[in-house]
CSV table of N, CA and C and ligand atoms in Angstrom, one decimal:
chain,number,residue,atom,x,y,z
P,187,MET,N,85.6,-98.1,72.3
P,187,MET,CA,84.6,-97.1,72.0
P,187,MET,C,85.1,-95.8,72.6
P,188,ALA,N,84.9,-94.7,71.9
P,188,ALA,CA,85.3,-93.4,72.4
P,188,ALA,C,84.6,-93.0,73.7
P,189,THR,N,85.1,-92.1,74.5
P,189,THR,CA,84.5,-91.7,75.7
P,189,THR,C,83.5,-90.5,75.4
P,190,TYR,N,82.7,-90.2,76.4
P,190,TYR,CA,81.7,-89.1,76.3
P,190,TYR,C,82.4,-87.8,76.2
P,191,ASP,N,81.9,-87.0,75.2
P,191,ASP,CA,82.5,-85.7,74.9
P,191,ASP,C,81.5,-84.6,75.5
P,192,THR,N,81.9,-83.9,76.5
P,192,THR,CA,81.0,-83.0,77.2
P,192,THR,C,80.7,-81.8,76.3
P,193,ASN,N,81.3,-81.6,75.2
P,193,ASN,CA,81.1,-80.5,74.3
P,193,ASN,C,80.1,-80.9,73.1
P,194,ASN,N,79.5,-82.0,73.2
P,194,ASN,CA,78.5,-82.4,72.1
P,194,ASN,C,77.3,-81.4,72.2
P,195,ILE,N,76.6,-81.3,71.1
P,195,ILE,CA,75.6,-80.3,71.0
P,195,ILE,C,74.4,-80.5,72.0
P,196,PHE,N,74.1,-81.8,72.3
P,196,PHE,CA,73.0,-82.0,73.2
P,196,PHE,C,73.4,-81.7,74.7
P,197,ALA,N,74.7,-81.9,75.0
P,197,ALA,CA,75.2,-81.5,76.3
P,197,ALA,C,75.1,-80.0,76.5
P,198,LYS,N,75.3,-79.3,75.4
P,198,LYS,CA,75.2,-77.8,75.4
P,198,LYS,C,73.7,-77.4,75.6
P,199,ILE,N,72.8,-78.2,75.0
P,199,ILE,CA,71.4,-77.9,75.2
P,199,ILE,C,71.0,-78.2,76.6
P,200,LEU,N,71.5,-79.3,77.2
P,200,LEU,CA,71.2,-79.6,78.6
P,200,LEU,C,71.7,-78.5,79.5
P,201,ARG,N,72.9,-77.9,79.2
P,201,ARG,CA,73.4,-76.9,80.1
P,201,ARG,C,72.8,-75.5,79.8
P,202,GLY,N,71.9,-75.4,78.8
P,202,GLY,CA,71.2,-74.2,78.5
P,202,GLY,C,72.1,-73.2,77.7
P,203,GLU,N,73.1,-73.8,77.1
P,203,GLU,CA,74.0,-72.9,76.3
P,203,GLU,C,73.5,-72.7,74.8
P,204,ILE,N,72.6,-73.7,74.4
P,204,ILE,CA,72.0,-73.6,73.1
P,204,ILE,C,70.5,-73.8,73.3
P,205,PRO,N,69.6,-73.1,72.6
P,205,PRO,CA,68.2,-73.2,72.9
P,205,PRO,C,67.7,-74.5,72.2
P,206,CYS,N,66.5,-74.9,72.6
P,206,CYS,CA,65.8,-76.0,72.0
P,206,CYS,C,64.3,-75.8,72.1
P,207,PHE,N,63.6,-76.6,71.2
P,207,PHE,CA,62.1,-76.5,71.3
P,207,PHE,C,61.7,-77.7,72.2
P,208,LYS,N,61.6,-77.3,73.5
P,208,LYS,CA,61.4,-78.3,74.5
P,208,LYS,C,59.9,-78.8,74.5
P,209,VAL,N,59.8,-80.1,74.6
P,209,VAL,CA,58.4,-80.7,74.7
P,209,VAL,C,58.1,-81.4,76.0
P,210,TYR,N,59.2,-81.8,76.7
P,210,TYR,CA,59.0,-82.5,78.0
P,210,TYR,C,60.3,-82.5,78.8
P,211,GLU,N,60.2,-82.4,80.1
P,211,GLU,CA,61.4,-82.5,81.0
P,211,GLU,C,61.0,-83.1,82.3
P,212,ASN,N,61.8,-83.9,82.9
P,212,ASN,CA,61.7,-84.3,84.3
P,212,ASN,C,63.1,-84.3,84.9
P,213,ASP,N,63.3,-84.9,86.1
P,213,ASP,CA,64.6,-84.9,86.7
P,213,ASP,C,65.6,-85.7,85.9
P,214,HIS,N,65.2,-86.6,85.1
P,214,HIS,CA,66.1,-87.5,84.4
P,214,HIS,C,66.3,-87.3,82.9
P,215,VAL,N,65.3,-86.7,82.3
P,215,VAL,CA,65.3,-86.7,80.8
P,215,VAL,C,64.9,-85.3,80.3
P,216,LEU,N,65.2,-85.0,79.1
P,216,LEU,CA,64.8,-83.8,78.3
P,216,LEU,C,64.3,-84.3,76.9
P,217,ALA,N,63.2,-83.8,76.5
P,217,ALA,CA,62.8,-84.1,75.1
P,217,ALA,C,62.5,-82.8,74.3
P,218,PHE,N,63.0,-82.8,73.1
P,218,PHE,CA,62.8,-81.5,72.3
P,218,PHE,C,62.7,-81.9,70.8
P,219,LEU,N,62.2,-81.0,70.0
P,219,LEU,CA,62.0,-81.3,68.6
P,219,LEU,C,63.3,-81.3,67.9
P,220,ASP,N,63.4,-82.2,66.9
P,220,ASP,CA,64.6,-82.3,66.0
P,220,ASP,C,64.5,-81.1,65.1
P,221,ILE,N,65.5,-80.3,64.9
P,221,ILE,CA,65.4,-79.1,64.1
P,221,ILE,C,65.5,-79.4,62.6
P,222,MET,N,65.9,-80.6,62.3
P,222,MET,CA,65.8,-81.1,60.9
P,222,MET,C,65.0,-82.4,60.8
P,223,PRO,N,63.7,-82.2,61.0
P,223,PRO,CA,62.8,-83.4,61.2
P,223,PRO,C,62.7,-84.2,60.0
P,224,ARG,N,62.6,-85.5,60.2
P,224,ARG,CA,62.4,-86.4,59.1
P,224,ARG,C,60.9,-86.6,58.8
P,225,ALA,N,60.1,-86.1,59.7
P,225,ALA,CA,58.6,-86.1,59.6
P,225,ALA,C,58.1,-85.0,60.6
P,226,PRO,N,56.9,-84.5,60.4
P,226,PRO,CA,56.4,-83.5,61.4
P,226,PRO,C,56.3,-84.2,62.8
P,227,GLY,N,56.8,-83.5,63.8
P,227,GLY,CA,56.7,-84.0,65.1
P,227,GLY,C,57.9,-84.8,65.6
P,228,HIS,N,58.9,-84.9,64.7
P,228,HIS,CA,60.1,-85.7,65.0
P,228,HIS,C,60.7,-85.1,66.3
P,229,THR,N,60.7,-86.0,67.4
P,229,THR,CA,61.2,-85.5,68.7
P,229,THR,C,62.4,-86.4,69.1
P,230,LEU,N,63.3,-85.8,69.9
P,230,LEU,CA,64.5,-86.5,70.4
P,230,LEU,C,64.3,-86.5,72.0
P,231,VAL,N,64.6,-87.7,72.5
P,231,VAL,CA,64.5,-87.9,74.0
P,231,VAL,C,65.9,-88.2,74.5
P,232,ILE,N,66.4,-87.4,75.4
P,232,ILE,CA,67.8,-87.6,75.9
P,232,ILE,C,67.8,-87.7,77.4
P,233,PRO,N,68.8,-88.5,77.9
P,233,PRO,CA,69.0,-88.6,79.4
P,233,PRO,C,69.7,-87.3,79.8
P,234,LYS,N,69.5,-86.9,81.1
P,234,LYS,CA,70.3,-85.8,81.6
P,234,LYS,C,71.7,-86.3,82.0
P,235,ALA,N,71.8,-87.6,82.3
P,235,ALA,CA,73.1,-88.2,82.7
P,235,ALA,C,73.9,-88.3,81.4
P,236,PRO,N,75.2,-88.1,81.5
P,236,PRO,CA,76.1,-88.3,80.3
P,236,PRO,C,76.1,-89.7,79.8
P,237,ALA,N,75.8,-89.9,78.6
P,237,ALA,CA,75.9,-91.2,78.0
P,237,ALA,C,76.1,-91.0,76.5
P,238,ARG,N,77.1,-91.7,75.9
P,238,ARG,CA,77.4,-91.6,74.5
P,238,ARG,C,76.3,-92.2,73.6
P,239,ASN,N,75.8,-93.4,74.0
P,239,ASN,CA,74.8,-94.0,73.3
P,239,ASN,C,74.3,-95.2,74.1
P,240,LEU,N,73.6,-96.2,73.4
P,240,LEU,CA,73.0,-97.3,74.1
P,240,LEU,C,74.0,-98.2,74.7
P,241,LEU,N,75.2,-98.1,74.2
P,241,LEU,CA,76.3,-99.1,74.6
P,241,LEU,C,76.9,-98.7,75.9
P,242,ASP,N,76.8,-97.5,76.4
P,242,ASP,CA,77.4,-97.1,77.7
P,242,ASP,C,76.4,-96.6,78.7
P,243,ILE,N,75.1,-96.4,78.3
P,243,ILE,CA,74.2,-95.8,79.3
P,243,ILE,C,73.9,-96.9,80.3
P,244,THR,N,73.7,-96.4,81.6
P,244,THR,CA,73.3,-97.4,82.6
P,244,THR,C,71.9,-97.9,82.4
P,245,GLU,N,71.6,-99.0,83.0
P,245,GLU,CA,70.2,-99.5,82.8
P,245,GLU,C,69.2,-98.6,83.4
P,246,GLU,N,69.5,-98.1,84.6
P,246,GLU,CA,68.6,-97.1,85.3
P,246,GLU,C,68.4,-95.9,84.5
P,247,ASP,N,69.4,-95.3,83.9
P,247,ASP,CA,69.2,-94.1,83.1
P,247,ASP,C,68.4,-94.4,81.9
P,248,PHE,N,68.6,-95.6,81.3
P,248,PHE,CA,67.9,-95.9,80.1
P,248,PHE,C,66.4,-96.2,80.4
P,249,VAL,N,66.1,-96.7,81.6
P,249,VAL,CA,64.7,-96.9,81.9
P,249,VAL,C,64.0,-95.5,81.9
P,250,HIS,N,64.6,-94.5,82.4
P,250,HIS,CA,64.0,-93.2,82.4
P,250,HIS,C,63.7,-92.7,80.9
P,251,VAL,N,64.7,-92.9,80.1
P,251,VAL,CA,64.6,-92.5,78.7
P,251,VAL,C,63.5,-93.3,78.0
P,252,ALA,N,63.4,-94.6,78.3
P,252,ALA,CA,62.4,-95.5,77.7
P,252,ALA,C,61.0,-95.0,78.1
P,253,ARG,N,60.8,-94.7,79.4
P,253,ARG,CA,59.5,-94.3,79.9
P,253,ARG,C,59.1,-93.0,79.2
P,254,ALA,N,60.0,-92.0,79.1
P,254,ALA,CA,59.6,-90.8,78.4
P,254,ALA,C,59.4,-91.0,76.9
P,255,THR,N,60.1,-91.9,76.3
P,255,THR,CA,59.9,-92.2,74.9
P,255,THR,C,58.5,-92.7,74.7
P,256,ARG,N,58.0,-93.6,75.6
P,256,ARG,CA,56.7,-94.1,75.5
P,256,ARG,C,55.6,-93.0,75.6
P,257,LEU,N,55.8,-92.2,76.6
P,257,LEU,CA,54.9,-91.1,76.9
P,257,LEU,C,54.8,-90.2,75.6
P,258,ILE,N,55.9,-89.8,75.1
P,258,ILE,CA,55.9,-88.9,73.9
P,258,ILE,C,55.3,-89.5,72.7
P,259,ALA,N,55.6,-90.8,72.5
P,259,ALA,CA,55.0,-91.5,71.3
P,259,ALA,C,53.5,-91.5,71.4
P,260,ARG,N,53.0,-91.8,72.6
P,260,ARG,CA,51.6,-91.9,72.8
P,260,ARG,C,50.9,-90.5,72.7
P,261,ALA,N,51.6,-89.4,73.1
P,261,ALA,CA,51.0,-88.1,73.0
P,261,ALA,C,51.1,-87.6,71.5
P,262,ALA,N,52.2,-87.9,70.8
P,262,ALA,CA,52.4,-87.4,69.5
P,262,ALA,C,51.5,-88.1,68.4
P,263,MET,N,51.2,-89.3,68.7
P,263,MET,CA,50.3,-90.1,67.6
P,263,MET,C,49.0,-89.3,67.3
P,264,PRO,N,48.2,-89.0,68.3
P,264,PRO,CA,46.9,-88.3,68.0
P,264,PRO,C,47.2,-86.9,67.6
P,265,LEU,N,48.2,-86.2,68.2
P,265,LEU,CA,48.4,-84.8,68.0
P,265,LEU,C,48.8,-84.5,66.6
P,266,PHE,N,49.6,-85.4,66.0
P,266,PHE,CA,50.0,-85.2,64.6
P,266,PHE,C,49.2,-86.0,63.6
P,267,ASP,N,48.2,-86.6,64.2
P,267,ASP,CA,47.3,-87.5,63.3
P,267,ASP,C,48.1,-88.5,62.6
P,268,ALA,N,49.0,-89.1,63.3
P,268,ALA,CA,49.9,-90.1,62.6
P,268,ALA,C,49.2,-91.5,62.5
P,269,ASP,N,49.7,-92.3,61.6
P,269,ASP,CA,49.2,-93.6,61.4
P,269,ASP,C,50.1,-94.6,62.2
P,270,GLY,N,51.3,-94.2,62.6
P,270,GLY,CA,52.1,-95.1,63.4
P,270,GLY,C,53.3,-94.2,64.0
P,271,MET,N,54.1,-94.8,64.8
P,271,MET,CA,55.2,-94.1,65.4
P,271,MET,C,56.4,-95.0,65.3
P,272,MET,N,57.5,-94.3,64.9
P,272,MET,CA,58.8,-95.1,64.7
P,272,MET,C,59.8,-94.6,65.7
P,273,ILE,N,60.4,-95.5,66.4
P,273,ILE,CA,61.4,-95.2,67.5
P,273,ILE,C,62.8,-95.7,67.0
P,274,VAL,N,63.8,-94.8,66.9
P,274,VAL,CA,65.1,-95.2,66.4
P,274,VAL,C,66.2,-94.7,67.3
P,275,GLN,N,67.2,-95.5,67.4
P,275,GLN,CA,68.4,-95.0,68.2
P,275,GLN,C,69.6,-95.6,67.5
P,276,PHE,N,70.6,-94.6,67.2
P,276,PHE,CA,71.8,-95.0,66.5
P,276,PHE,C,72.9,-95.0,67.5
P,277,SER,N,73.8,-96.1,67.5
P,277,SER,CA,74.9,-96.2,68.4
P,277,SER,C,76.2,-96.4,67.6
P,278,GLU,N,77.0,-95.3,67.6
P,278,GLU,CA,78.3,-95.3,66.9
P,278,GLU,C,78.2,-95.0,65.4
P,279,PRO,N,79.3,-94.5,64.8
P,279,PRO,CA,79.2,-93.9,63.5
P,279,PRO,C,78.7,-94.9,62.4
P,280,ALA,N,79.1,-96.2,62.5
P,280,ALA,CA,78.7,-97.1,61.5
P,280,ALA,C,77.1,-97.3,61.4
P,281,SER,N,76.4,-96.9,62.5
P,281,SER,CA,75.0,-97.1,62.5
P,281,SER,C,74.3,-95.8,62.0
P,282,GLY,N,75.1,-94.7,61.9
P,282,GLY,CA,74.5,-93.4,61.5
P,282,GLY,C,74.4,-92.4,62.6
P,283,GLN,N,75.0,-92.7,63.8
P,283,GLN,CA,75.0,-91.7,64.9
P,283,GLN,C,75.9,-90.5,64.5
P,284,GLU,N,75.3,-89.3,64.7
P,284,GLU,CA,76.1,-88.1,64.4
P,284,GLU,C,76.3,-87.2,65.7
P,285,VAL,N,75.4,-87.3,66.6
P,285,VAL,CA,75.5,-86.6,67.9
P,285,VAL,C,75.8,-87.6,69.0
P,286,TYR,N,76.9,-87.4,69.8
P,286,TYR,CA,77.3,-88.4,70.7
P,286,TYR,C,76.8,-88.1,72.1
P,287,HIS,N,75.5,-87.9,72.3
P,287,HIS,CA,74.8,-88.0,73.6
P,287,HIS,C,73.6,-88.8,73.2
P,288,LEU,N,73.4,-89.9,73.9
P,288,LEU,CA,72.3,-90.8,73.6
P,288,LEU,C,71.0,-90.1,73.3
P,289,HIS,N,70.3,-90.4,72.2
P,289,HIS,CA,69.0,-89.9,71.9
P,289,HIS,C,68.1,-90.9,71.3
P,290,MET,N,66.9,-90.9,71.6
P,290,MET,CA,65.9,-91.7,70.9
P,290,MET,C,65.2,-90.8,70.0
P,291,HIS,N,65.1,-91.2,68.7
P,291,HIS,CA,64.2,-90.5,67.8
P,291,HIS,C,62.8,-91.0,67.9
P,292,VAL,N,61.9,-90.1,68.1
P,292,VAL,CA,60.4,-90.5,68.1
P,292,VAL,C,59.8,-89.9,66.9
P,293,ILE,N,59.4,-90.7,65.9
P,293,ILE,CA,59.0,-90.1,64.6
P,293,ILE,C,57.6,-90.5,64.2
P,294,PRO,N,56.7,-89.6,64.1
P,294,PRO,CA,55.4,-89.9,63.6
P,294,PRO,C,55.5,-90.4,62.1
P,295,ARG,N,54.7,-91.4,61.8
P,295,ARG,CA,54.7,-92.0,60.4
P,295,ARG,C,53.3,-91.9,59.8
P,296,PHE,N,53.3,-91.7,58.5
P,296,PHE,CA,52.0,-91.5,57.8
P,296,PHE,C,52.0,-92.5,56.7
P,297,GLU,N,50.9,-93.2,56.5
P,297,GLU,CA,50.7,-94.2,55.4
P,297,GLU,C,51.2,-93.6,54.1
P,298,GLY,N,52.1,-94.3,53.4
P,298,GLY,CA,52.5,-93.9,52.1
P,298,GLY,C,53.4,-92.7,52.0
P,299,VAL,N,53.8,-92.2,53.2
P,299,VAL,CA,54.7,-91.0,53.1
P,299,VAL,C,56.1,-91.4,53.6
P,300,ALA,N,57.1,-91.2,52.7
P,300,ALA,CA,58.5,-91.6,53.0
P,300,ALA,C,59.1,-90.6,54.0
P,301,LEU,N,60.0,-91.0,54.8
P,301,LEU,CA,60.8,-90.1,55.6
P,301,LEU,C,61.7,-89.2,54.8
P,302,LEU,N,61.9,-88.0,55.2
P,302,LEU,CA,62.9,-87.2,54.6
P,302,LEU,C,64.3,-87.8,55.0
P,303,PRO,N,65.3,-87.6,54.2
P,303,PRO,CA,66.6,-88.1,54.5
P,303,PRO,C,67.1,-87.4,55.8
P,304,PRO,N,68.0,-88.1,56.6
P,304,PRO,CA,68.4,-87.5,57.9
P,304,PRO,C,69.1,-86.1,57.7
P,305,ALA,N,68.8,-85.2,58.6
P,305,ALA,CA,69.5,-83.9,58.7
P,305,ALA,C,69.7,-83.2,57.4
P,306,THR,N,68.5,-83.0,56.6
P,306,THR,CA,68.6,-82.3,55.3
P,306,THR,C,68.0,-80.9,55.4
P,307,VAL,N,66.7,-80.8,55.8
P,307,VAL,CA,66.0,-79.6,55.7
P,307,VAL,C,65.8,-79.0,57.1
P,308,LYS,N,66.3,-77.8,57.4
P,308,LYS,CA,66.0,-77.1,58.6
P,308,LYS,C,64.6,-76.6,58.7
P,309,ALA,N,63.8,-77.1,59.6
P,309,ALA,CA,62.4,-76.7,59.7
P,309,ALA,C,62.2,-75.2,60.0
P,310,ASP,N,61.0,-74.7,59.6
P,310,ASP,CA,60.6,-73.4,59.9
P,310,ASP,C,60.5,-73.2,61.5
P,311,MET,N,61.2,-72.3,62.0
P,311,MET,CA,61.3,-72.1,63.5
P,311,MET,C,59.9,-71.8,64.1
P,312,ALA,N,59.1,-71.1,63.4
P,312,ALA,CA,57.8,-70.8,63.9
P,312,ALA,C,56.9,-72.0,64.0
P,313,VAL,N,57.0,-72.9,62.9
P,313,VAL,CA,56.3,-74.1,62.9
P,313,VAL,C,56.7,-75.0,64.1
P,314,LEU,N,58.1,-75.1,64.3
P,314,LEU,CA,58.6,-75.9,65.4
P,314,LEU,C,58.1,-75.4,66.7
P,315,ALA,N,58.1,-74.1,66.9
P,315,ALA,CA,57.7,-73.5,68.2
P,315,ALA,C,56.2,-73.9,68.4
P,316,GLU,N,55.4,-73.8,67.4
P,316,GLU,CA,54.0,-74.1,67.6
P,316,GLU,C,53.8,-75.6,67.9
P,317,GLN,N,54.5,-76.5,67.2
P,317,GLN,CA,54.4,-77.9,67.4
P,317,GLN,C,54.9,-78.3,68.8
P,318,ALA,N,56.0,-77.6,69.3
P,318,ALA,CA,56.5,-77.9,70.6
P,318,ALA,C,55.5,-77.5,71.7
P,319,ALA,N,54.9,-76.3,71.5
P,319,ALA,CA,53.9,-75.9,72.5
P,319,ALA,C,52.8,-76.8,72.6
P,320,LYS,N,52.3,-77.3,71.5
P,320,LYS,CA,51.1,-78.2,71.5
P,320,LYS,C,51.5,-79.6,72.1
P,321,LEU,N,52.7,-80.1,71.8
P,321,LEU,CA,53.1,-81.3,72.4
P,321,LEU,C,53.4,-81.2,73.9
P,322,ALA,N,54.0,-80.1,74.3
P,322,ALA,CA,54.3,-79.8,75.7
P,322,ALA,C,52.9,-79.7,76.4
P,323,ALA,N,51.9,-79.1,75.8
P,323,ALA,CA,50.6,-79.0,76.5
P,323,ALA,C,50.0,-80.4,76.7
P,324,ALA,N,50.1,-81.2,75.6
P,324,ALA,CA,49.6,-82.6,75.7
P,324,ALA,C,50.3,-83.4,76.8
P,325,LEU,N,51.5,-83.1,77.0
P,325,LEU,CA,52.3,-83.9,78.0
P,325,LEU,C,52.3,-83.3,79.4
P,326,LYS,N,51.7,-82.2,79.6
P,326,LYS,CA,51.7,-81.5,80.9
P,326,LYS,C,51.1,-82.5,81.9
P,327,GLY,N,51.9,-82.6,83.0
P,327,GLY,CA,51.4,-83.5,84.1
P,327,GLY,C,51.7,-85.0,83.9
P,328,ALA,N,52.3,-85.3,82.7
P,328,ALA,CA,52.6,-86.7,82.4
P,328,ALA,C,53.8,-87.2,83.2
O,214,AMP,P1,71.8,-89.1,65.0
O,214,AMP,O1,72.2,-89.4,63.6
O,214,AMP,O2,70.9,-90.1,65.6
O,214,AMP,O3,73.0,-88.7,65.8
O,214,AMP,O4,70.9,-87.8,64.9
O,214,AMP,C1,71.2,-86.5,65.4
O,214,AMP,C2,69.9,-85.7,65.2
O,214,AMP,O5,70.1,-84.5,65.9
O,214,AMP,C3,69.6,-85.4,63.7
O,214,AMP,O6,68.3,-85.9,63.4
O,214,AMP,C4,69.7,-83.9,63.7
O,214,AMP,O7,68.7,-83.3,62.8
O,214,AMP,C5,69.4,-83.5,65.1
O,214,AMP,N1,70.0,-82.2,65.6
O,214,AMP,C6,71.2,-81.8,65.4
O,214,AMP,N2,71.4,-80.6,66.0
O,214,AMP,C7,70.2,-80.3,66.7
O,214,AMP,C8,69.8,-79.3,67.5
O,214,AMP,N3,70.5,-78.2,67.8
O,214,AMP,N4,68.5,-79.3,68.0
O,214,AMP,C9,67.7,-80.4,67.7
O,214,AMP,N5,68.1,-81.4,66.9
O,214,AMP,C10,69.3,-81.4,66.4
């Protein structure tokens, strides 16, 4: 398996070199909206520690990611009036991984509504900003 590339786009977001629509942060993780969401509220949860994917992250670092994933799923479900939540993680190209810093996709699902294909439509930045602010407010103190 390839090693961790410090120039991947999520590493740049962690270093503050690229902006993101932040919804949650603690000492161990950062969560922000996917800019090409497969459904409204599509959020990515990443560890601050470098990890390419599920195959190389330490158990301790993954526990922090799992905790935050649960928090975000529980906050997003009522906020987006979703019928369910889908959690997805891709490891290595054959699975569909495109960005090589571990991320959990937290995706609100709606009865009878198909997901958009991955990374197709760039969302309206104003809509993302509004959704991120609402989600961040719901997660305040969590
Ligand atoms: P994956 O196939 O699991 O590696 O998915 C990578 C995800 O990152 C896709 O859903 C992209 O839409 C998303 N993405 C790529 N660049 C950015 C970015 N700068 N900010 C937020 N999401 C991004």
